mmCIF file of N, CA, C and O in Angstrom:
data_model
loop_
_atom_site.group_PDB
_atom_site.id
_atom_site.type_symbol
_atom_site.label_atom_id
_atom_site.label_comp_id
_atom_site.label_asym_id
_atom_site.label_seq_id
_atom_site.Cartn_x
_atom_site.Cartn_y
_atom_site.Cartn_z
ATOM 1 N N MET A 19 18.929 39.371 34.902
ATOM 2 C CA MET A 19 19.465 39.218 36.234
ATOM 3 C C MET A 19 18.345 39.255 37.294
ATOM 4 O O MET A 19 18.370 38.482 38.235
ATOM 5 N N ALA A 20 17.369 40.143 37.120
ATOM 6 C CA ALA A 20 16.244 40.221 38.062
ATOM 7 C C ALA A 20 15.438 38.929 38.028
ATOM 8 O O ALA A 20 14.994 38.446 39.078
ATOM 9 N N ALA A 21 15.269 38.365 36.841
ATOM 10 C CA ALA A 21 14.515 37.111 36.715
ATOM 11 C C ALA A 21 15.220 35.975 37.455
ATOM 12 O O ALA A 21 14.575 35.148 38.107
ATOM 13 N N LYS A 22 16.536 35.952 37.377
ATOM 14 C CA LYS A 22 17.295 34.921 38.077
ATOM 15 C C LYS A 22 17.171 35.112 39.592
ATOM 16 O O LYS A 22 17.025 34.148 40.335
ATOM 17 N N LEU A 23 17.226 36.370 40.040
ATOM 18 C CA LEU A 23 17.057 36.673 41.460
ATOM 19 C C LEU A 23 15.702 36.170 41.956
ATOM 20 O O LEU A 23 15.618 35.497 42.986
ATOM 21 N N ILE A 24 14.656 36.476 41.221
ATOM 22 C CA ILE A 24 13.298 36.048 41.603
ATOM 23 C C ILE A 24 13.214 34.532 41.651
ATOM 24 O O ILE A 24 12.667 33.957 42.590
ATOM 25 N N SER A 25 13.754 33.894 40.649
ATOM 26 C CA SER A 25 13.728 32.432 40.599
ATOM 27 C C SER A 25 14.432 31.829 41.809
ATOM 28 O O SER A 25 13.924 30.898 42.449
ATOM 29 N N ASN A 26 15.601 32.358 42.138
ATOM 30 C CA ASN A 26 16.352 31.848 43.290
ATOM 31 C C ASN A 26 15.603 32.093 44.601
ATOM 32 O O ASN A 26 15.548 31.216 45.468
ATOM 33 N N LEU A 27 15.033 33.288 44.757
ATOM 34 C CA LEU A 27 14.283 33.595 45.976
ATOM 35 C C LEU A 27 13.060 32.701 46.117
ATOM 36 O O LEU A 27 12.763 32.202 47.205
ATOM 37 N N ARG A 28 12.336 32.511 45.031
ATOM 38 C CA ARG A 28 11.163 31.624 45.069
ATOM 39 C C ARG A 28 11.551 30.222 45.509
ATOM 40 O O ARG A 28 10.893 29.607 46.342
ATOM 41 N N ARG A 29 12.608 29.718 44.891
ATOM 42 C CA ARG A 29 13.025 28.336 45.158
ATOM 43 C C ARG A 29 13.546 28.174 46.593
ATOM 44 O O ARG A 29 13.183 27.232 47.294
ATOM 45 N N GLN A 30 14.363 29.104 47.037
ATOM 46 C CA GLN A 30 15.000 28.923 48.333
ATOM 47 C C GLN A 30 14.137 29.365 49.506
ATOM 48 O O GLN A 30 14.228 28.796 50.588
ATOM 49 N N LEU A 31 13.281 30.365 49.302
ATOM 50 C CA LEU A 31 12.485 30.883 50.410
ATOM 51 C C LEU A 31 11.013 30.488 50.339
ATOM 52 O O LEU A 31 10.245 30.826 51.241
ATOM 53 N N HIS A 32 10.633 29.820 49.257
ATOM 54 C CA HIS A 32 9.243 29.389 49.083
ATOM 55 C C HIS A 32 8.283 30.571 49.233
ATOM 56 O O HIS A 32 7.340 30.528 50.023
ATOM 57 N N VAL A 33 8.563 31.617 48.477
ATOM 58 C CA VAL A 33 7.753 32.825 48.525
ATOM 59 C C VAL A 33 7.395 33.226 47.093
ATOM 60 O O VAL A 33 8.178 33.024 46.171
ATOM 61 N N GLU A 34 6.195 33.755 46.928
ATOM 62 C CA GLU A 34 5.742 34.168 45.606
ATOM 63 C C GLU A 34 6.193 35.602 45.341
ATOM 64 O O GLU A 34 5.811 36.530 46.049
ATOM 65 N N LEU A 35 7.032 35.767 44.345
ATOM 66 C CA LEU A 35 7.525 37.069 43.912
ATOM 67 C C LEU A 35 7.405 37.169 42.403
ATOM 68 O O LEU A 35 7.410 36.154 41.715
ATOM 69 N N ASN A 36 7.333 38.403 41.908
ATOM 70 C CA ASN A 36 7.360 38.604 40.470
ATOM 71 C C ASN A 36 8.303 39.755 40.142
ATOM 72 O O ASN A 36 8.827 40.417 41.038
ATOM 73 N N LEU A 37 8.509 39.999 38.866
ATOM 74 C CA LEU A 37 9.474 40.994 38.422
ATOM 75 C C LEU A 37 9.145 42.383 38.936
ATOM 76 O O LEU A 37 10.037 43.137 39.332
ATOM 77 N N ILE A 38 7.887 42.714 38.969
ATOM 78 C CA ILE A 38 7.483 44.045 39.450
ATOM 79 C C ILE A 38 7.890 44.252 40.900
ATOM 80 O O ILE A 38 8.235 45.362 41.293
ATOM 81 N N ASP A 39 7.862 43.194 41.706
ATOM 82 C CA ASP A 39 8.250 43.298 43.118
ATOM 83 C C ASP A 39 9.686 43.807 43.264
ATOM 84 O O ASP A 39 9.978 44.600 44.152
ATOM 85 N N VAL A 40 10.563 43.343 42.400
ATOM 86 C CA VAL A 40 11.974 43.752 42.472
ATOM 87 C C VAL A 40 12.103 45.248 42.209
ATOM 88 O O VAL A 40 12.870 45.937 42.867
ATOM 89 N N PHE A 41 11.309 45.757 41.290
ATOM 90 C CA PHE A 41 11.399 47.184 40.972
ATOM 91 C C PHE A 41 10.663 48.057 41.994
ATOM 92 O O PHE A 41 11.039 49.200 42.212
ATOM 93 N N GLN A 42 9.644 47.513 42.620
ATOM 94 C CA GLN A 42 8.931 48.267 43.647
ATOM 95 C C GLN A 42 9.659 48.232 44.985
ATOM 96 O O GLN A 42 9.391 49.054 45.858
ATOM 97 N N ALA A 43 10.540 47.278 45.153
ATOM 98 C CA ALA A 43 11.362 47.169 46.366
ATOM 99 C C ALA A 43 12.822 47.147 45.924
ATOM 100 O O ALA A 43 13.465 46.099 45.938
ATOM 101 N N PRO A 44 13.361 48.306 45.516
ATOM 102 C CA PRO A 44 14.671 48.338 44.866
ATOM 103 C C PRO A 44 15.875 48.128 45.788
ATOM 104 O O PRO A 44 16.983 47.945 45.308
ATOM 105 N N THR A 45 15.674 48.154 47.101
ATOM 106 C CA THR A 45 16.803 47.910 48.005
ATOM 107 C C THR A 45 16.653 46.538 48.650
ATOM 108 O O THR A 45 15.551 45.980 48.712
ATOM 109 N N ILE A 46 17.744 46.043 49.145
ATOM 110 C CA ILE A 46 17.728 44.744 49.830
ATOM 111 C C ILE A 46 16.799 44.800 51.033
ATOM 112 O O ILE A 46 16.018 43.876 51.285
ATOM 113 N N ALA A 47 16.841 45.896 51.773
ATOM 114 C CA ALA A 47 15.991 46.026 52.962
ATOM 115 C C ALA A 47 14.510 45.994 52.586
ATOM 116 O O ALA A 47 13.714 45.328 53.253
ATOM 117 N N ARG A 48 14.130 46.704 51.541
ATOM 118 C CA ARG A 48 12.726 46.721 51.132
ATOM 119 C C ARG A 48 12.296 45.363 50.571
ATOM 120 O O ARG A 48 11.178 44.916 50.814
ATOM 121 N N LEU A 49 13.191 44.713 49.842
ATOM 122 C CA LEU A 49 12.870 43.389 49.318
ATOM 123 C C LEU A 49 12.733 42.388 50.469
ATOM 124 O O LEU A 49 11.822 41.557 50.470
ATOM 125 N N ALA A 50 13.597 42.492 51.457
ATOM 126 C CA ALA A 50 13.510 41.610 52.632
ATOM 127 C C ALA A 50 12.190 41.829 53.363
ATOM 128 O O ALA A 50 11.541 40.870 53.795
ATOM 129 N N ALA A 51 11.779 43.084 53.498
ATOM 130 C CA ALA A 51 10.503 43.392 54.160
ATOM 131 C C ALA A 51 9.339 42.809 53.368
ATOM 132 O O ALA A 51 8.395 42.241 53.949
ATOM 133 N N LEU A 52 9.400 42.912 52.050
ATOM 134 C CA LEU A 52 8.345 42.351 51.203
ATOM 135 C C LEU A 52 8.287 40.828 51.339
ATOM 136 O O LEU A 52 7.205 40.242 51.467
ATOM 137 N N ILE A 53 9.442 40.193 51.332
ATOM 138 C CA ILE A 53 9.494 38.730 51.472
ATOM 139 C C ILE A 53 8.925 38.322 52.834
ATOM 140 O O ILE A 53 8.127 37.382 52.920
ATOM 141 N N TYR A 54 9.301 39.030 53.884
ATOM 142 C CA TYR A 54 8.780 38.729 55.222
ATOM 143 C C TYR A 54 7.256 38.866 55.248
ATOM 144 O O TYR A 54 6.559 38.008 55.784
ATOM 145 N N GLU A 55 6.756 39.929 54.652
ATOM 146 C CA GLU A 55 5.305 40.150 54.597
ATOM 147 C C GLU A 55 4.602 39.010 53.865
ATOM 148 O O GLU A 55 3.592 38.489 54.333
ATOM 149 N N ARG A 56 5.142 38.604 52.742
ATOM 150 C CA ARG A 56 4.529 37.511 51.972
ATOM 151 C C ARG A 56 4.574 36.198 52.736
ATOM 152 O O ARG A 56 3.636 35.416 52.694
ATOM 153 N N GLN A 57 5.674 35.945 53.430
ATOM 154 C CA GLN A 57 5.780 34.695 54.187
ATOM 155 C C GLN A 57 4.804 34.680 55.353
ATOM 156 O O GLN A 57 4.191 33.650 55.632
ATOM 157 N N THR A 58 4.654 35.787 56.048
ATOM 158 C CA THR A 58 3.725 35.812 57.180
ATOM 159 C C THR A 58 2.286 35.739 56.708
ATOM 160 O O THR A 58 1.448 35.146 57.383
ATOM 161 N N GLU A 59 1.973 36.314 55.546
ATOM 162 C CA GLU A 59 0.630 36.167 54.976
ATOM 163 C C GLU A 59 0.337 34.701 54.693
ATOM 164 O O GLU A 59 -0.743 34.209 54.985
ATOM 165 N N SER A 60 1.315 34.018 54.138
ATOM 166 C CA SER A 60 1.156 32.602 53.820
ATOM 167 C C SER A 60 0.943 31.778 55.084
ATOM 168 O O SER A 60 0.085 30.893 55.128
ATOM 169 N N GLU A 61 1.699 32.082 56.127
ATOM 170 C CA GLU A 61 1.547 31.364 57.396
ATOM 171 C C GLU A 61 0.173 31.617 57.999
ATOM 172 O O GLU A 61 -0.454 30.700 58.539
ATOM 173 N N ALA A 62 -0.308 32.852 57.904
ATOM 174 C CA ALA A 62 -1.636 33.182 58.436
ATOM 175 C C ALA A 62 -2.717 32.440 57.657
ATOM 176 O O ALA A 62 -3.676 31.944 58.245
ATOM 177 N N ASP A 63 -2.562 32.345 56.350
ATOM 178 C CA ASP A 63 -3.524 31.610 55.537
ATOM 179 C C ASP A 63 -3.542 30.127 55.910
ATOM 180 O O ASP A 63 -4.598 29.515 56.012
ATOM 181 N N GLU A 64 -2.356 29.565 56.133
ATOM 182 C CA GLU A 64 -2.264 28.164 56.528
ATOM 183 C C GLU A 64 -2.890 27.950 57.902
ATOM 184 O O GLU A 64 -3.576 26.954 58.134
ATOM 185 N N GLU A 65 -2.656 28.879 58.813
ATOM 186 C CA GLU A 65 -3.233 28.797 60.158
ATOM 187 C C GLU A 65 -4.748 28.851 60.090
ATOM 188 O O GLU A 65 -5.454 28.090 60.748
ATOM 189 N N LEU A 66 -5.272 29.752 59.256
ATOM 190 C CA LEU A 66 -6.713 29.883 59.105
ATOM 191 C C LEU A 66 -7.310 28.608 58.520
ATOM 192 O O LEU A 66 -8.328 28.116 59.012
ATOM 193 N N ALA A 67 -6.678 28.042 57.521
ATOM 194 C CA ALA A 67 -7.168 26.798 56.926
ATOM 195 C C ALA A 67 -7.163 25.669 57.955
ATOM 196 O O ALA A 67 -8.110 24.872 58.023
ATOM 197 N N SER A 68 -6.123 25.617 58.759
ATOM 198 C CA SER A 68 -6.035 24.600 59.802
ATOM 199 C C SER A 68 -7.156 24.759 60.822
ATOM 200 O O SER A 68 -7.800 23.780 61.231
ATOM 201 N N LEU A 69 -7.406 25.995 61.239
ATOM 202 C CA LEU A 69 -8.466 26.250 62.211
ATOM 203 C C LEU A 69 -9.842 25.953 61.634
ATOM 204 O O LEU A 69 -10.713 25.426 62.334
ATOM 205 N N LEU A 70 -10.059 26.279 60.368
ATOM 206 C CA LEU A 70 -11.344 25.966 59.737
ATOM 207 C C LEU A 70 -11.609 24.464 59.760
ATOM 208 O O LEU A 70 -12.712 24.025 60.090
ATOM 209 N N ALA A 71 -10.588 23.695 59.430
ATOM 210 C CA ALA A 71 -10.731 22.244 59.457
ATOM 211 C C ALA A 71 -10.987 21.749 60.877
ATOM 212 O O ALA A 71 -11.789 20.842 61.104
ATOM 213 N N GLU A 72 -10.331 22.367 61.836
ATOM 214 C CA GLU A 72 -10.447 21.965 63.235
ATOM 215 C C GLU A 72 -11.829 22.258 63.819
ATOM 216 O O GLU A 72 -12.401 21.441 64.538
ATOM 217 N N ILE A 73 -12.390 23.420 63.513
ATOM 218 C CA ILE A 73 -13.671 23.794 64.125
ATOM 219 C C ILE A 73 -14.879 23.287 63.355
ATOM 220 O O ILE A 73 -15.990 23.360 63.854
ATOM 221 N N GLU A 74 -14.636 22.750 62.188
ATOM 222 C CA GLU A 74 -15.738 22.273 61.353
ATOM 223 C C GLU A 74 -16.619 21.260 62.080
ATOM 224 O O GLU A 74 -17.833 21.255 61.924
ATOM 225 N N ASN A 75 -16.032 20.427 62.887
ATOM 226 C CA ASN A 75 -16.776 19.368 63.559
ATOM 227 C C ASN A 75 -17.122 19.680 65.012
ATOM 228 O O ASN A 75 -17.590 18.807 65.739
ATOM 229 N N LEU A 76 -16.883 20.914 65.443
ATOM 230 C CA LEU A 76 -17.192 21.285 66.820
ATOM 231 C C LEU A 76 -18.642 21.731 66.948
ATOM 232 O O LEU A 76 -19.202 22.322 66.039
ATOM 233 N N SER A 77 -19.215 21.464 68.109
ATOM 234 C CA SER A 77 -20.546 22.002 68.399
ATOM 235 C C SER A 77 -20.384 23.492 68.684
ATOM 236 O O SER A 77 -19.271 23.987 68.876
ATOM 237 N N ASP A 78 -21.493 24.220 68.746
ATOM 238 C CA ASP A 78 -21.436 25.646 69.056
ATOM 239 C C ASP A 78 -20.782 25.882 70.417
ATOM 240 O O ASP A 78 -19.976 26.790 70.581
ATOM 241 N N GLU A 79 -21.121 25.046 71.391
ATOM 242 C CA GLU A 79 -20.553 25.201 72.729
ATOM 243 C C GLU A 79 -19.048 24.954 72.725
ATOM 244 O O GLU A 79 -18.286 25.678 73.375
ATOM 245 N N GLU A 80 -18.621 23.905 72.016
ATOM 246 C CA GLU A 80 -17.191 23.603 71.941
ATOM 247 C C GLU A 80 -16.438 24.725 71.230
ATOM 248 O O GLU A 80 -15.343 25.108 71.658
ATOM 249 N N ALA A 81 -17.029 25.265 70.183
ATOM 250 C CA ALA A 81 -16.396 26.362 69.461
ATOM 251 C C ALA A 81 -16.278 27.595 70.352
ATOM 252 O O ALA A 81 -15.260 28.288 70.339
ATOM 253 N N GLN A 82 -17.299 27.858 71.134
ATOM 254 C CA GLN A 82 -17.264 29.006 72.040
ATOM 255 C C GLN A 82 -16.187 28.813 73.099
ATOM 256 O O GLN A 82 -15.444 29.742 73.420
ATOM 257 N N GLN A 83 -16.082 27.613 73.660
ATOM 258 C CA GLN A 83 -15.040 27.333 74.646
ATOM 259 C C GLN A 83 -13.653 27.530 74.036
ATOM 260 O O GLN A 83 -12.766 28.108 74.647
ATOM 261 N N ARG A 84 -13.501 27.033 72.831
ATOM 262 C CA ARG A 84 -12.212 27.147 72.139
ATOM 263 C C ARG A 84 -11.849 28.601 71.904
ATOM 264 O O ARG A 84 -10.720 29.019 72.129
ATOM 265 N N LEU A 85 -12.817 29.397 71.461
ATOM 266 C CA LEU A 85 -12.577 30.813 71.222
ATOM 267 C C LEU A 85 -12.213 31.525 72.516
ATOM 268 O O LEU A 85 -11.275 32.315 72.563
ATOM 269 N N THR A 86 -12.931 31.223 73.583
ATOM 270 C CA THR A 86 -12.650 31.841 74.878
ATOM 271 C C THR A 86 -11.224 31.526 75.327
ATOM 272 O O THR A 86 -10.493 32.408 75.781
ATOM 273 N N GLN A 87 -10.799 30.270 75.179
ATOM 274 C CA GLN A 87 -9.442 29.871 75.553
ATOM 275 C C GLN A 87 -8.401 30.639 74.739
ATOM 276 O O GLN A 87 -7.416 31.139 75.283
ATOM 277 N N GLU A 88 -8.628 30.733 73.434
ATOM 278 C CA GLU A 88 -7.661 31.402 72.567
ATOM 279 C C GLU A 88 -7.620 32.906 72.830
ATOM 280 O O GLU A 88 -6.559 33.514 72.792
ATOM 281 N N LEU A 89 -8.785 33.497 73.122
ATOM 282 C CA LEU A 89 -8.809 34.932 73.422
ATOM 283 C C LEU A 89 -8.050 35.243 74.706
ATOM 284 O O LEU A 89 -7.415 36.285 74.825
ATOM 285 N N GLU A 90 -8.115 34.333 75.679
ATOM 286 C CA GLU A 90 -7.377 34.523 76.925
ATOM 287 C C GLU A 90 -5.870 34.498 76.684
ATOM 288 O O GLU A 90 -5.118 35.233 77.309
ATOM 289 N N LYS A 91 -5.446 33.668 75.734
ATOM 290 C CA LYS A 91 -4.029 33.586 75.397
ATOM 291 C C LYS A 91 -3.595 34.791 74.562
ATOM 292 O O LYS A 91 -2.455 35.227 74.654
ATOM 293 N N GLY A 92 -4.521 35.282 73.733
ATOM 294 C CA GLY A 92 -4.195 36.394 72.832
ATOM 295 C C GLY A 92 -3.373 35.904 71.650
ATOM 296 O O GLY A 92 -3.180 34.714 71.443
ATOM 297 N N GLY A 93 -2.893 36.822 70.872
ATOM 298 C CA GLY A 93 -1.998 36.492 69.773
ATOM 299 C C GLY A 93 -2.687 36.183 68.459
ATOM 300 O O GLY A 93 -3.897 36.321 68.296
ATOM 301 N N LEU A 94 -1.871 35.759 67.506
ATOM 302 C CA LEU A 94 -2.314 35.509 66.148
ATOM 303 C C LEU A 94 -3.337 34.387 66.060
ATOM 304 O O LEU A 94 -4.287 34.463 65.299
ATOM 305 N N ARG A 95 -3.175 33.353 66.850
ATOM 306 C CA ARG A 95 -4.099 32.216 66.787
ATOM 307 C C ARG A 95 -5.511 32.645 67.185
ATOM 308 O O ARG A 95 -6.485 32.204 66.583
ATOM 309 N N ALA A 96 -5.645 33.519 68.161
ATOM 310 C CA ALA A 96 -6.966 34.018 68.564
ATOM 311 C C ALA A 96 -7.598 34.794 67.417
ATOM 312 O O ALA A 96 -8.786 34.634 67.133
ATOM 313 N N GLN A 97 -6.813 35.623 66.756
ATOM 314 C CA GLN A 97 -7.332 36.392 65.629
ATOM 315 C C GLN A 97 -7.728 35.464 64.483
ATOM 316 O O GLN A 97 -8.764 35.647 63.845
ATOM 317 N N ALA A 98 -6.914 34.460 64.227
ATOM 318 C CA ALA A 98 -7.222 33.513 63.161
ATOM 319 C C ALA A 98 -8.481 32.718 63.489
ATOM 320 O O ALA A 98 -9.301 32.446 62.615
ATOM 321 N N LEU A 99 -8.658 32.371 64.751
ATOM 322 C CA LEU A 99 -9.855 31.640 65.152
ATOM 323 C C LEU A 99 -11.091 32.507 64.972
ATOM 324 O O LEU A 99 -12.128 32.031 64.504
ATOM 325 N N LYS A 100 -10.996 33.789 65.301
ATOM 326 C CA LYS A 100 -12.120 34.694 65.064
ATOM 327 C C LYS A 100 -12.490 34.704 63.592
ATOM 328 O O LYS A 100 -13.660 34.604 63.228
ATOM 329 N N MET A 101 -11.467 34.825 62.727
ATOM 330 C CA MET A 101 -11.732 34.837 61.290
ATOM 331 C C MET A 101 -12.344 33.524 60.831
ATOM 332 O O MET A 101 -13.240 33.501 59.993
ATOM 333 N N ALA A 102 -11.864 32.415 61.386
ATOM 334 C CA ALA A 102 -12.391 31.109 61.004
ATOM 335 C C ALA A 102 -13.857 30.981 61.404
ATOM 336 O O ALA A 102 -14.680 30.474 60.647
ATOM 337 N N LEU A 103 -14.200 31.455 62.593
ATOM 338 C CA LEU A 103 -15.588 31.381 63.044
ATOM 339 C C LEU A 103 -16.486 32.281 62.199
ATOM 340 O O LEU A 103 -17.613 31.912 61.871
ATOM 341 N N ILE A 104 -15.983 33.444 61.830
ATOM 342 C CA ILE A 104 -16.756 34.318 60.944
ATOM 343 C C ILE A 104 -16.950 33.641 59.598
ATOM 344 O O ILE A 104 -18.046 33.638 59.038
ATOM 345 N N ALA A 105 -15.895 33.035 59.089
ATOM 346 C CA ALA A 105 -15.961 32.385 57.782
ATOM 347 C C ALA A 105 -16.935 31.215 57.769
ATOM 348 O O ALA A 105 -17.573 30.939 56.752
ATOM 349 N N THR A 106 -17.088 30.545 58.893
ATOM 350 C CA THR A 106 -17.999 29.401 58.941
ATOM 351 C C THR A 106 -19.425 29.828 59.264
ATOM 352 O O THR A 106 -20.320 29.002 59.364
ATOM 353 N N GLY A 107 -19.623 31.132 59.461
ATOM 354 C CA GLY A 107 -20.963 31.619 59.745
ATOM 355 C C GLY A 107 -21.334 31.546 61.212
ATOM 356 O O GLY A 107 -22.488 31.717 61.574
ATOM 357 N N ALA A 108 -20.375 31.320 62.064
ATOM 358 C CA ALA A 108 -20.650 31.204 63.489
ATOM 359 C C ALA A 108 -20.566 32.573 64.156
ATOM 360 O O ALA A 108 -19.917 32.752 65.172
ATOM 361 N N LEU A 109 -21.236 33.545 63.599
ATOM 362 C CA LEU A 109 -21.168 34.914 64.117
ATOM 363 C C LEU A 109 -21.741 35.020 65.523
ATOM 364 O O LEU A 109 -21.268 35.807 66.330
ATOM 365 N N GLN A 110 -22.762 34.244 65.834
ATOM 366 C CA GLN A 110 -23.363 34.298 67.158
ATOM 367 C C GLN A 110 -22.357 33.871 68.222
ATOM 368 O O GLN A 110 -22.270 34.470 69.267
ATOM 369 N N ILE A 111 -21.592 32.834 67.924
ATOM 370 C CA ILE A 111 -20.574 32.364 68.859
ATOM 371 C C ILE A 111 -19.561 33.468 69.105
ATOM 372 O O ILE A 111 -19.198 33.754 70.239
ATOM 373 N N LEU A 112 -19.137 34.118 68.044
ATOM 374 C CA LEU A 112 -18.157 35.178 68.170
ATOM 375 C C LEU A 112 -18.697 36.326 69.007
ATOM 376 O O LEU A 112 -18.042 36.794 69.927
ATOM 377 N N SER A 113 -19.910 36.765 68.750
ATOM 378 C CA SER A 113 -20.437 37.906 69.497
ATOM 379 C C SER A 113 -20.696 37.537 70.961
ATOM 380 O O SER A 113 -20.510 38.353 71.843
ATOM 381 N N ASP A 114 -21.092 36.317 71.229
ATOM 382 C CA ASP A 114 -21.304 35.885 72.609
ATOM 383 C C ASP A 114 -20.001 35.840 73.387
ATOM 384 O O ASP A 114 -19.958 36.174 74.561
ATOM 385 N N ALA A 115 -18.915 35.428 72.736
ATOM 386 C CA ALA A 115 -17.644 35.273 73.417
ATOM 387 C C ALA A 115 -16.987 36.621 73.680
ATOM 388 O O ALA A 115 -16.179 36.740 74.589
ATOM 389 N N LEU A 116 -17.307 37.611 72.907
ATOM 390 C CA LEU A 116 -16.713 38.934 73.096
ATOM 391 C C LEU A 116 -17.553 39.699 74.040
ATOM 392 O O LEU A 116 -17.317 40.377 74.874
#
């Protein structure tokens, strides 16, 4: 029965779950929280990949302008952009903008 539950959740919610997750989150509320966490992690990963592709062709100045704009707005996108700049080795841009 747990295997069927996992299969249905994976298919309908597009979330990665395994049998251990069901036992570690034995209530509906805890399972819902776990699913939400996994979905938001996936969205953050997709956002980061998108930003990496976007900043790959930017000059240092353009990247700095972009970071400054996103920091003014705040939110998840600003944090993802910081991570993307760190991942691309643009640490100087990040430290200058902060």
